[in-house]
Amino acid sequence: TDLPRSPPAAAEPRHASPAAPRRLREQLRMAGPLRQVRGGEGRAEPATGAAPARDTRAPLRFDYERFRRSLRHPVRGGRPGEDPETRARRMKIREMMKFAWDNYKQYALGKNELRPLTKNGHIGNMFGGLRGATVIDALDTLYIMELEEEFQEAKKWVEKSFDLNVNGEASLFEVNIRYIGGLLATYYLTGEEVFKSKALELGEKLLPAFNTPTGIPRGVINLGRQDTRFLFSPFSGMSWSWGWASAGSSILAEFGTLHLEFLHLSELSGNPVFAEKASTSHLVLNKVEKPQGLYPNFLSPVTGNWVQHHVSIGGLGDSFYEYLIKSWLMSDKKDLEAKKMYDDALEAIEKHLVKKSAGGLTYIAEWRGGILDHKMGHLACFSGGMIALGAEHSGAERRQRHMDLAAEITNTCHESYARSDTKLGPEAFRFDAGSEAMATRLSERYYILRPEVVESYLYLWRLTHNPKYRQWGWEVVTALEKHCRVEAGFSGIRDVYTTTPTHDNMQQSFFLAETLKYLYLLFCEDDVLSLDDWVFNTEAHPLPVNHTNFKAAVQQ
């Protein structure tokens, strides 16, 4: 039975899906601690075997100036002459970012998100006691948009108020993509040491999650300081699986979305432990048999075997595939293992999951033990951009086929927006019962300021320069202004199919990290955060392509 459901009044995990992970959304709304799974595979484990990252805060030899000289384009671009309309649209998006930040600063600075209707802050229980998620997520966007005063405000908060000595249960995945990703990106953009030191210190706190029989990390980590953990909490430094995850399993999109950030932690510290931990997942996944070549979403961190045969390019799976192709690109196309894993996975997805509706819309279905579920989540709409990015680096025949597929999927996701009354897309849309690209369940009608559709618009624009992608992006800007902008910020809405929607009172941190950044870049020249130099993590934090082997330079 599908009853009307409010969007979650909490920070929303990137990979949450409308099926079983609905329980995660409900759990994250709870004020209490995350449920620990005791016994069997879900048992919490102490951090005794975690390799210490001893030298991460010692004086480092990473040559920042040499790194900056290696970039092929100025970070903020060369800004040649451009048409006035494009500039005006970009400046409008910049104004939206300033509005979102100013209200967060006024009403919620130091909290994780702004509640714009009630004009207060929200903390939630996803980040283990860490604060300022919106600050960390916004830093690189403020910098790229040249909002200098606002960037300095954010930097000052990090310097004076960002406390890592916290004790609470955190999502390994969310802390990595938002906090570590945001801090690393801002360090690479600015060279300011505070961002590097905070990233390395926080990265150290995540290492105990990998202390499992397979090296596949568990999803939840207590961030208490491991060297004094027993002084104030019996759970510090321990990790466990999500209470709702099947049989104490780890989630593909969580343990598969660490590679980019952890390689850079090793790059900056000279300590290989981070890269070694993140690389374990590829070793385990290459050993286990894949049903039809597909990667299910749940894997046991104890046995290294699949727990369920549910496959999704949306929630629970999404960014695993994204990080395969991006790992190859970030390595300056040297990580051939990641490239092969991506190519093989995409081939299986094409063969088994890509479908065309009666109305001619291409979509990627979900797979449950061989039975297809004909729906796409908003989260799956990143895949158009990913497939286009991978196609750019393929042979001629494959390139054309994948560019066509990327354009078709992106068009389908655009249709999910165009067919709603607000011109914003629902959390999930279906291709059954005569409906196409529309939510058929009341519980899937909400929009929480998600970025995945405009993310694909950006990649398709950069790789084709078809003006429709800029036009589609501007339609999203117009819809956000009309339906999501409120007196004190931006809010998600509960139903995209009514022109008088109810707001959910949450300005998600990823709205500043991703949605507004991708929209802004859509109206920039291609050399602003050029794809030649940068790879975006799954929270849109730019990490540099390794043109020069700085890791070798550190170790020599």
JSON list of C-alpha atoms in Angstrom, two decimals, residues 27-225:
[
{"chain": "A", "resi": 27, "resn": "GLN", "atom": "CA", "xyz": [15.77, 5.26, 10.03]},
{"chain": "A", "resi": 28, "resn": "LEU", "atom": "CA", "xyz": [17.69, 8.41, 9.25]},
{"chain": "A", "resi": 29, "resn": "ARG", "atom": "CA", "xyz": [14.69, 10.46, 10.34]},
{"chain": "A", "resi": 30, "resn": "MET", "atom": "CA", "xyz": [14.97, 8.95, 13.81]},
{"chain": "A", "resi": 31, "resn": "ALA", "atom": "CA", "xyz": [16.71, 10.97, 16.47]},
{"chain": "A", "resi": 32, "resn": "GLY", "atom": "CA", "xyz": [18.30, 7.91, 18.05]},
{"chain": "A", "resi": 33, "resn": "PRO", "atom": "CA", "xyz": [21.54, 6.19, 17.11]},
{"chain": "A", "resi": 34, "resn": "LEU", "atom": "CA", "xyz": [21.87, 3.88, 14.13]},
{"chain": "A", "resi": 35, "resn": "ARG", "atom": "CA", "xyz": [20.94, 0.30, 14.92]},
{"chain": "A", "resi": 36, "resn": "GLN", "atom": "CA", "xyz": [23.89, -1.99, 15.46]},
{"chain": "A", "resi": 37, "resn": "VAL", "atom": "CA", "xyz": [23.71, -5.46, 14.00]},
{"chain": "A", "resi": 38, "resn": "ARG", "atom": "CA", "xyz": [24.98, -7.98, 16.53]},
{"chain": "A", "resi": 39, "resn": "GLY", "atom": "CA", "xyz": [25.98, -11.55, 15.85]},
{"chain": "A", "resi": 40, "resn": "GLY", "atom": "CA", "xyz": [26.94, -13.30, 12.64]},
{"chain": "A", "resi": 41, "resn": "GLU", "atom": "CA", "xyz": [28.13, -11.12, 9.79]},
{"chain": "A", "resi": 42, "resn": "GLY", "atom": "CA", "xyz": [26.77, -7.91, 11.23]},
{"chain": "A", "resi": 43, "resn": "ARG", "atom": "CA", "xyz": [28.78, -7.98, 14.44]},
{"chain": "A", "resi": 44, "resn": "ALA", "atom": "CA", "xyz": [30.62, -4.78, 15.31]},
{"chain": "A", "resi": 45, "resn": "GLU", "atom": "CA", "xyz": [34.37, -5.23, 15.29]},
{"chain": "A", "resi": 46, "resn": "PRO", "atom": "CA", "xyz": [37.04, -3.32, 17.18]},
{"chain": "A", "resi": 47, "resn": "ALA", "atom": "CA", "xyz": [39.68, -1.49, 15.21]},
{"chain": "A", "resi": 48, "resn": "THR", "atom": "CA", "xyz": [42.62, -3.48, 16.48]},
{"chain": "A", "resi": 49, "resn": "GLY", "atom": "CA", "xyz": [43.89, -4.48, 13.04]},
{"chain": "A", "resi": 50, "resn": "ALA", "atom": "CA", "xyz": [43.55, -1.12, 11.33]},
{"chain": "A", "resi": 51, "resn": "ALA", "atom": "CA", "xyz": [46.83, -0.01, 9.86]},
{"chain": "A", "resi": 52, "resn": "PRO", "atom": "CA", "xyz": [47.72, 3.32, 11.47]},
{"chain": "A", "resi": 53, "resn": "ALA", "atom": "CA", "xyz": [48.16, 6.29, 9.15]},
{"chain": "A", "resi": 54, "resn": "ARG", "atom": "CA", "xyz": [51.05, 7.44, 11.29]},
{"chain": "A", "resi": 55, "resn": "ASP", "atom": "CA", "xyz": [52.54, 10.15, 9.13]},
{"chain": "A", "resi": 56, "resn": "THR", "atom": "CA", "xyz": [49.44, 11.84, 7.77]},
{"chain": "A", "resi": 57, "resn": "ARG", "atom": "CA", "xyz": [49.88, 14.95, 9.87]},
{"chain": "A", "resi": 58, "resn": "ALA", "atom": "CA", "xyz": [53.65, 15.22, 9.63]},
{"chain": "A", "resi": 59, "resn": "PRO", "atom": "CA", "xyz": [55.27, 17.84, 7.36]},
{"chain": "A", "resi": 60, "resn": "LEU", "atom": "CA", "xyz": [54.53, 16.64, 3.85]},
{"chain": "A", "resi": 61, "resn": "ARG", "atom": "CA", "xyz": [56.44, 16.79, 0.62]},
{"chain": "A", "resi": 62, "resn": "PHE", "atom": "CA", "xyz": [53.55, 17.08, -1.81]},
{"chain": "A", "resi": 63, "resn": "ASP", "atom": "CA", "xyz": [54.61, 19.83, -4.23]},
{"chain": "A", "resi": 64, "resn": "TYR", "atom": "CA", "xyz": [51.50, 21.98, -4.62]},
{"chain": "A", "resi": 65, "resn": "GLU", "atom": "CA", "xyz": [53.10, 24.52, -6.96]},
{"chain": "A", "resi": 66, "resn": "ARG", "atom": "CA", "xyz": [54.32, 21.75, -9.23]},
{"chain": "A", "resi": 67, "resn": "PHE", "atom": "CA", "xyz": [50.82, 20.32, -9.23]},
{"chain": "A", "resi": 68, "resn": "ARG", "atom": "CA", "xyz": [49.29, 23.68, -10.23]},
{"chain": "A", "resi": 69, "resn": "ARG", "atom": "CA", "xyz": [51.79, 24.03, -13.07]},
{"chain": "A", "resi": 70, "resn": "SER", "atom": "CA", "xyz": [50.70, 20.62, -14.37]},
{"chain": "A", "resi": 71, "resn": "LEU", "atom": "CA", "xyz": [47.12, 21.80, -14.97]},
{"chain": "A", "resi": 72, "resn": "ARG", "atom": "CA", "xyz": [46.36, 22.34, -18.63]},
{"chain": "A", "resi": 73, "resn": "HIS", "atom": "CA", "xyz": [43.80, 25.11, -18.03]},
{"chain": "A", "resi": 74, "resn": "PRO", "atom": "CA", "xyz": [43.28, 27.86, -15.45]},
{"chain": "A", "resi": 75, "resn": "VAL", "atom": "CA", "xyz": [40.97, 26.53, -12.74]},
{"chain": "A", "resi": 76, "resn": "ARG", "atom": "CA", "xyz": [38.38, 29.25, -13.33]},
{"chain": "A", "resi": 77, "resn": "GLY", "atom": "CA", "xyz": [38.99, 29.35, -17.07]},
{"chain": "A", "resi": 78, "resn": "GLY", "atom": "CA", "xyz": [40.29, 32.03, -19.39]},
{"chain": "A", "resi": 79, "resn": "ARG", "atom": "CA", "xyz": [36.92, 33.75, -19.82]},
{"chain": "A", "resi": 80, "resn": "PRO", "atom": "CA", "xyz": [37.05, 34.70, -23.51]},
{"chain": "A", "resi": 81, "resn": "GLY", "atom": "CA", "xyz": [34.31, 36.81, -25.04]},
{"chain": "A", "resi": 82, "resn": "GLU", "atom": "CA", "xyz": [30.90, 35.24, -24.58]},
{"chain": "A", "resi": 83, "resn": "ASP", "atom": "CA", "xyz": [27.34, 36.12, -25.45]},
{"chain": "A", "resi": 84, "resn": "PRO", "atom": "CA", "xyz": [25.49, 38.28, -22.90]},
{"chain": "A", "resi": 85, "resn": "GLU", "atom": "CA", "xyz": [22.64, 35.79, -22.40]},
{"chain": "A", "resi": 86, "resn": "THR", "atom": "CA", "xyz": [24.97, 32.97, -21.34]},
{"chain": "A", "resi": 87, "resn": "ARG", "atom": "CA", "xyz": [26.75, 35.27, -18.91]},
{"chain": "A", "resi": 88, "resn": "ALA", "atom": "CA", "xyz": [23.45, 36.56, -17.50]},
{"chain": "A", "resi": 89, "resn": "ARG", "atom": "CA", "xyz": [22.23, 33.03, -16.92]},
{"chain": "A", "resi": 90, "resn": "ARG", "atom": "CA", "xyz": [25.46, 32.05, -15.21]},
{"chain": "A", "resi": 91, "resn": "MET", "atom": "CA", "xyz": [25.25, 35.11, -12.97]},
{"chain": "A", "resi": 92, "resn": "LYS", "atom": "CA", "xyz": [21.67, 34.24, -12.05]},
{"chain": "A", "resi": 93, "resn": "ILE", "atom": "CA", "xyz": [22.83, 30.81, -10.86]},
{"chain": "A", "resi": 94, "resn": "ARG", "atom": "CA", "xyz": [25.63, 32.52, -8.93]},
{"chain": "A", "resi": 95, "resn": "GLU", "atom": "CA", "xyz": [22.99, 34.71, -7.25]},
{"chain": "A", "resi": 96, "resn": "MET", "atom": "CA", "xyz": [21.04, 31.56, -6.28]},
{"chain": "A", "resi": 97, "resn": "MET", "atom": "CA", "xyz": [24.18, 30.14, -4.66]},
{"chain": "A", "resi": 98, "resn": "LYS", "atom": "CA", "xyz": [24.78, 33.35, -2.73]},
{"chain": "A", "resi": 99, "resn": "PHE", "atom": "CA", "xyz": [21.14, 33.34, -1.58]},
{"chain": "A", "resi": 100, "resn": "ALA", "atom": "CA", "xyz": [21.37, 29.70, -0.43]},
{"chain": "A", "resi": 101, "resn": "TRP", "atom": "CA", "xyz": [24.67, 30.35, 1.39]},
{"chain": "A", "resi": 102, "resn": "ASP", "atom": "CA", "xyz": [23.66, 33.66, 2.98]},
{"chain": "A", "resi": 103, "resn": "ASN", "atom": "CA", "xyz": [20.55, 32.11, 4.50]},
{"chain": "A", "resi": 104, "resn": "TYR", "atom": "CA", "xyz": [22.44, 29.07, 5.72]},
{"chain": "A", "resi": 105, "resn": "LYS", "atom": "CA", "xyz": [25.02, 31.39, 7.29]},
{"chain": "A", "resi": 106, "resn": "GLN", "atom": "CA", "xyz": [22.36, 33.54, 8.94]},
{"chain": "A", "resi": 107, "resn": "TYR", "atom": "CA", "xyz": [20.15, 30.81, 10.34]},
{"chain": "A", "resi": 108, "resn": "ALA", "atom": "CA", "xyz": [22.14, 27.57, 10.48]},
{"chain": "A", "resi": 109, "resn": "LEU", "atom": "CA", "xyz": [25.91, 28.15, 10.33]},
{"chain": "A", "resi": 110, "resn": "GLY", "atom": "CA", "xyz": [27.65, 25.14, 11.86]},
{"chain": "A", "resi": 111, "resn": "LYS", "atom": "CA", "xyz": [24.62, 22.90, 11.56]},
{"chain": "A", "resi": 112, "resn": "ASN", "atom": "CA", "xyz": [24.55, 20.37, 8.73]},
{"chain": "A", "resi": 113, "resn": "GLU", "atom": "CA", "xyz": [21.65, 21.82, 6.76]},
{"chain": "A", "resi": 114, "resn": "LEU", "atom": "CA", "xyz": [19.35, 24.83, 6.75]},
{"chain": "A", "resi": 115, "resn": "ARG", "atom": "CA", "xyz": [15.63, 24.44, 7.38]},
{"chain": "A", "resi": 116, "resn": "PRO", "atom": "CA", "xyz": [14.49, 27.43, 5.32]},
{"chain": "A", "resi": 117, "resn": "LEU", "atom": "CA", "xyz": [10.82, 27.55, 6.35]},
{"chain": "A", "resi": 118, "resn": "THR", "atom": "CA", "xyz": [11.46, 27.50, 10.09]},
{"chain": "A", "resi": 119, "resn": "LYS", "atom": "CA", "xyz": [14.74, 29.43, 9.71]},
{"chain": "A", "resi": 120, "resn": "ASN", "atom": "CA", "xyz": [16.85, 27.11, 11.83]},
{"chain": "A", "resi": 121, "resn": "GLY", "atom": "CA", "xyz": [19.47, 24.42, 11.44]},
{"chain": "A", "resi": 122, "resn": "HIS", "atom": "CA", "xyz": [19.31, 20.64, 11.19]},
{"chain": "A", "resi": 123, "resn": "ILE", "atom": "CA", "xyz": [21.99, 18.21, 12.37]},
{"chain": "A", "resi": 124, "resn": "GLY", "atom": "CA", "xyz": [20.69, 14.69, 11.68]},
{"chain": "A", "resi": 125, "resn": "ASN", "atom": "CA", "xyz": [22.50, 11.48, 12.54]},
{"chain": "A", "resi": 126, "resn": "MET", "atom": "CA", "xyz": [24.29, 10.53, 9.32]},
{"chain": "A", "resi": 127, "resn": "PHE", "atom": "CA", "xyz": [27.65, 12.21, 10.00]},
{"chain": "A", "resi": 128, "resn": "GLY", "atom": "CA", "xyz": [28.63, 10.82, 13.39]},
{"chain": "A", "resi": 129, "resn": "GLY", "atom": "CA", "xyz": [28.70, 14.11, 15.27]},
{"chain": "A", "resi": 130, "resn": "LEU", "atom": "CA", "xyz": [30.44, 16.05, 12.51]},
{"chain": "A", "resi": 131, "resn": "ARG", "atom": "CA", "xyz": [28.94, 19.47, 11.84]},
{"chain": "A", "resi": 132, "resn": "GLY", "atom": "CA", "xyz": [28.95, 21.96, 8.98]},
{"chain": "A", "resi": 133, "resn": "ALA", "atom": "CA", "xyz": [28.13, 19.59, 6.11]},
{"chain": "A", "resi": 134, "resn": "THR", "atom": "CA", "xyz": [26.79, 22.52, 4.10]},
{"chain": "A", "resi": 135, "resn": "VAL", "atom": "CA", "xyz": [29.99, 24.51, 4.74]},
{"chain": "A", "resi": 136, "resn": "ILE", "atom": "CA", "xyz": [32.24, 21.72, 3.48]},
{"chain": "A", "resi": 137, "resn": "ASP", "atom": "CA", "xyz": [29.96, 20.91, 0.54]},
{"chain": "A", "resi": 138, "resn": "ALA", "atom": "CA", "xyz": [29.74, 24.60, -0.47]},
{"chain": "A", "resi": 139, "resn": "LEU", "atom": "CA", "xyz": [33.44, 25.55, -0.28]},
{"chain": "A", "resi": 140, "resn": "ASP", "atom": "CA", "xyz": [34.54, 24.63, -3.81]},
{"chain": "A", "resi": 141, "resn": "THR", "atom": "CA", "xyz": [31.33, 25.95, -5.36]},
{"chain": "A", "resi": 142, "resn": "LEU", "atom": "CA", "xyz": [31.83, 29.32, -3.67]},
{"chain": "A", "resi": 143, "resn": "TYR", "atom": "CA", "xyz": [35.42, 29.37, -4.90]},
{"chain": "A", "resi": 144, "resn": "ILE", "atom": "CA", "xyz": [34.59, 28.48, -8.50]},
{"chain": "A", "resi": 145, "resn": "MET", "atom": "CA", "xyz": [31.81, 31.07, -8.60]},
{"chain": "A", "resi": 146, "resn": "GLU", "atom": "CA", "xyz": [34.25, 33.70, -7.29]},
{"chain": "A", "resi": 147, "resn": "LEU", "atom": "CA", "xyz": [32.08, 34.45, -4.28]},
{"chain": "A", "resi": 148, "resn": "GLU", "atom": "CA", "xyz": [35.21, 35.52, -2.44]},
{"chain": "A", "resi": 149, "resn": "GLU", "atom": "CA", "xyz": [33.69, 37.00, 0.71]},
{"chain": "A", "resi": 150, "resn": "GLU", "atom": "CA", "xyz": [31.45, 33.97, 1.19]},
{"chain": "A", "resi": 151, "resn": "PHE", "atom": "CA", "xyz": [34.36, 31.60, 0.59]},
{"chain": "A", "resi": 152, "resn": "GLN", "atom": "CA", "xyz": [36.37, 33.35, 3.29]},
{"chain": "A", "resi": 153, "resn": "GLU", "atom": "CA", "xyz": [33.42, 33.00, 5.68]},
{"chain": "A", "resi": 154, "resn": "ALA", "atom": "CA", "xyz": [33.34, 29.27, 5.02]},
{"chain": "A", "resi": 155, "resn": "LYS", "atom": "CA", "xyz": [37.12, 28.94, 5.36]},
{"chain": "A", "resi": 156, "resn": "LYS", "atom": "CA", "xyz": [37.04, 30.79, 8.67]},
{"chain": "A", "resi": 157, "resn": "TRP", "atom": "CA", "xyz": [34.45, 28.36, 10.01]},
{"chain": "A", "resi": 158, "resn": "VAL", "atom": "CA", "xyz": [36.66, 25.41, 9.02]},
{"chain": "A", "resi": 159, "resn": "GLU", "atom": "CA", "xyz": [39.69, 26.99, 10.71]},
{"chain": "A", "resi": 160, "resn": "LYS", "atom": "CA", "xyz": [37.93, 28.02, 13.91]},
{"chain": "A", "resi": 161, "resn": "SER", "atom": "CA", "xyz": [34.97, 25.69, 14.43]},
{"chain": "A", "resi": 162, "resn": "PHE", "atom": "CA", "xyz": [35.28, 22.44, 12.46]},
{"chain": "A", "resi": 163, "resn": "ASP", "atom": "CA", "xyz": [35.81, 19.87, 15.22]},
{"chain": "A", "resi": 164, "resn": "LEU", "atom": "CA", "xyz": [36.87, 16.35, 14.23]},
{"chain": "A", "resi": 165, "resn": "ASN", "atom": "CA", "xyz": [37.06, 15.05, 17.81]},
{"chain": "A", "resi": 166, "resn": "VAL", "atom": "CA", "xyz": [33.53, 13.71, 17.77]},
{"chain": "A", "resi": 167, "resn": "ASN", "atom": "CA", "xyz": [32.06, 10.45, 18.93]},
{"chain": "A", "resi": 168, "resn": "GLY", "atom": "CA", "xyz": [29.12, 9.07, 16.99]},
{"chain": "A", "resi": 169, "resn": "GLU", "atom": "CA", "xyz": [27.99, 6.69, 14.29]},
{"chain": "A", "resi": 170, "resn": "ALA", "atom": "CA", "xyz": [28.60, 7.94, 10.76]},
{"chain": "A", "resi": 171, "resn": "SER", "atom": "CA", "xyz": [27.98, 6.72, 7.25]},
{"chain": "A", "resi": 172, "resn": "LEU", "atom": "CA", "xyz": [31.42, 5.89, 5.83]},
{"chain": "A", "resi": 173, "resn": "PHE", "atom": "CA", "xyz": [30.09, 6.71, 2.36]},
{"chain": "A", "resi": 174, "resn": "GLU", "atom": "CA", "xyz": [28.53, 10.07, 3.19]},
{"chain": "A", "resi": 175, "resn": "VAL", "atom": "CA", "xyz": [31.49, 11.30, 5.26]},
{"chain": "A", "resi": 176, "resn": "ASN", "atom": "CA", "xyz": [33.83, 10.32, 2.44]},
{"chain": "A", "resi": 177, "resn": "ILE", "atom": "CA", "xyz": [31.99, 11.91, -0.48]},
{"chain": "A", "resi": 178, "resn": "ARG", "atom": "CA", "xyz": [30.87, 15.10, 1.31]},
{"chain": "A", "resi": 179, "resn": "TYR", "atom": "CA", "xyz": [33.55, 15.88, 3.89]},
{"chain": "A", "resi": 180, "resn": "ILE", "atom": "CA", "xyz": [36.71, 14.22, 2.55]},
{"chain": "A", "resi": 181, "resn": "GLY", "atom": "CA", "xyz": [35.76, 15.03, -1.05]},
{"chain": "A", "resi": 182, "resn": "GLY", "atom": "CA", "xyz": [34.94, 18.65, -0.24]},
{"chain": "A", "resi": 183, "resn": "LEU", "atom": "CA", "xyz": [38.12, 19.21, 1.79]},
{"chain": "A", "resi": 184, "resn": "LEU", "atom": "CA", "xyz": [40.38, 17.58, -0.81]},
{"chain": "A", "resi": 185, "resn": "ALA", "atom": "CA", "xyz": [38.84, 19.55, -3.68]},
{"chain": "A", "resi": 186, "resn": "THR", "atom": "CA", "xyz": [39.19, 22.85, -1.85]},
{"chain": "A", "resi": 187, "resn": "TYR", "atom": "CA", "xyz": [42.82, 22.10, -1.01]},
{"chain": "A", "resi": 188, "resn": "TYR", "atom": "CA", "xyz": [43.63, 21.35, -4.65]},
{"chain": "A", "resi": 189, "resn": "LEU", "atom": "CA", "xyz": [41.83, 24.51, -5.77]},
{"chain": "A", "resi": 190, "resn": "THR", "atom": "CA", "xyz": [43.42, 26.85, -3.23]},
{"chain": "A", "resi": 191, "resn": "GLY", "atom": "CA", "xyz": [46.55, 25.26, -1.75]},
{"chain": "A", "resi": 192, "resn": "GLU", "atom": "CA", "xyz": [45.34, 26.20, 1.75]},
{"chain": "A", "resi": 193, "resn": "GLU", "atom": "CA", "xyz": [46.90, 23.71, 4.17]},
{"chain": "A", "resi": 194, "resn": "VAL", "atom": "CA", "xyz": [43.96, 23.65, 6.60]},
{"chain": "A", "resi": 195, "resn": "PHE", "atom": "CA", "xyz": [41.83, 21.75, 4.10]},
{"chain": "A", "resi": 196, "resn": "LYS", "atom": "CA", "xyz": [44.50, 19.12, 3.51]},
{"chain": "A", "resi": 197, "resn": "SER", "atom": "CA", "xyz": [45.21, 18.55, 7.19]},
{"chain": "A", "resi": 198, "resn": "LYS", "atom": "CA", "xyz": [41.51, 18.19, 8.05]},
{"chain": "A", "resi": 199, "resn": "ALA", "atom": "CA", "xyz": [40.99, 15.74, 5.16]},
{"chain": "A", "resi": 200, "resn": "LEU", "atom": "CA", "xyz": [43.91, 13.56, 6.27]},
{"chain": "A", "resi": 201, "resn": "GLU", "atom": "CA", "xyz": [42.89, 13.60, 9.92]},
{"chain": "A", "resi": 202, "resn": "LEU", "atom": "CA", "xyz": [39.33, 12.64, 9.05]},
{"chain": "A", "resi": 203, "resn": "GLY", "atom": "CA", "xyz": [40.50, 9.98, 6.59]},
{"chain": "A", "resi": 204, "resn": "GLU", "atom": "CA", "xyz": [42.44, 8.31, 9.40]},
{"chain": "A", "resi": 205, "resn": "LYS", "atom": "CA", "xyz": [39.23, 8.00, 11.41]},
{"chain": "A", "resi": 206, "resn": "LEU", "atom": "CA", "xyz": [37.58, 6.01, 8.62]},
{"chain": "A", "resi": 207, "resn": "LEU", "atom": "CA", "xyz": [40.22, 3.27, 8.42]},
{"chain": "A", "resi": 208, "resn": "PRO", "atom": "CA", "xyz": [38.73, 0.94, 11.08]},
{"chain": "A", "resi": 209, "resn": "ALA", "atom": "CA", "xyz": [35.71, 0.34, 8.83]},
{"chain": "A", "resi": 210, "resn": "PHE", "atom": "CA", "xyz": [37.97, -1.76, 6.59]},
{"chain": "A", "resi": 211, "resn": "ASN", "atom": "CA", "xyz": [38.90, -4.15, 9.39]},
{"chain": "A", "resi": 212, "resn": "THR", "atom": "CA", "xyz": [36.85, -7.09, 8.10]},
{"chain": "A", "resi": 213, "resn": "PRO", "atom": "CA", "xyz": [37.82, -10.59, 6.91]},
{"chain": "A", "resi": 214, "resn": "THR", "atom": "CA", "xyz": [37.67, -9.49, 3.26]},
{"chain": "A", "resi": 215, "resn": "GLY", "atom": "CA", "xyz": [38.80, -5.88, 3.64]},
{"chain": "A", "resi": 216, "resn": "ILE", "atom": "CA", "xyz": [35.42, -4.75, 2.27]},
{"chain": "A", "resi": 217, "resn": "PRO", "atom": "CA", "xyz": [34.40, -1.98, 4.70]},
{"chain": "A", "resi": 218, "resn": "ARG", "atom": "CA", "xyz": [31.22, -1.94, 6.70]},
{"chain": "A", "resi": 219, "resn": "GLY", "atom": "CA", "xyz": [28.85, 0.95, 6.16]},
{"chain": "A", "resi": 220, "resn": "VAL", "atom": "CA", "xyz": [28.82, 2.54, 9.62]},
{"chain": "A", "resi": 221, "resn": "ILE", "atom": "CA", "xyz": [31.85, 3.73, 11.58]},
{"chain": "A", "resi": 222, "resn": "ASN", "atom": "CA", "xyz": [32.13, 5.29, 15.01]},
{"chain": "A", "resi": 223, "resn": "LEU", "atom": "CA", "xyz": [34.28, 8.40, 14.61]},
{"chain": "A", "resi": 224, "resn": "GLY", "atom": "CA", "xyz": [35.53, 8.46, 18.21]},
{"chain": "A", "resi": 225, "resn": "ARG", "atom": "CA", "xyz": [39.27, 8.94, 18.47]}
]
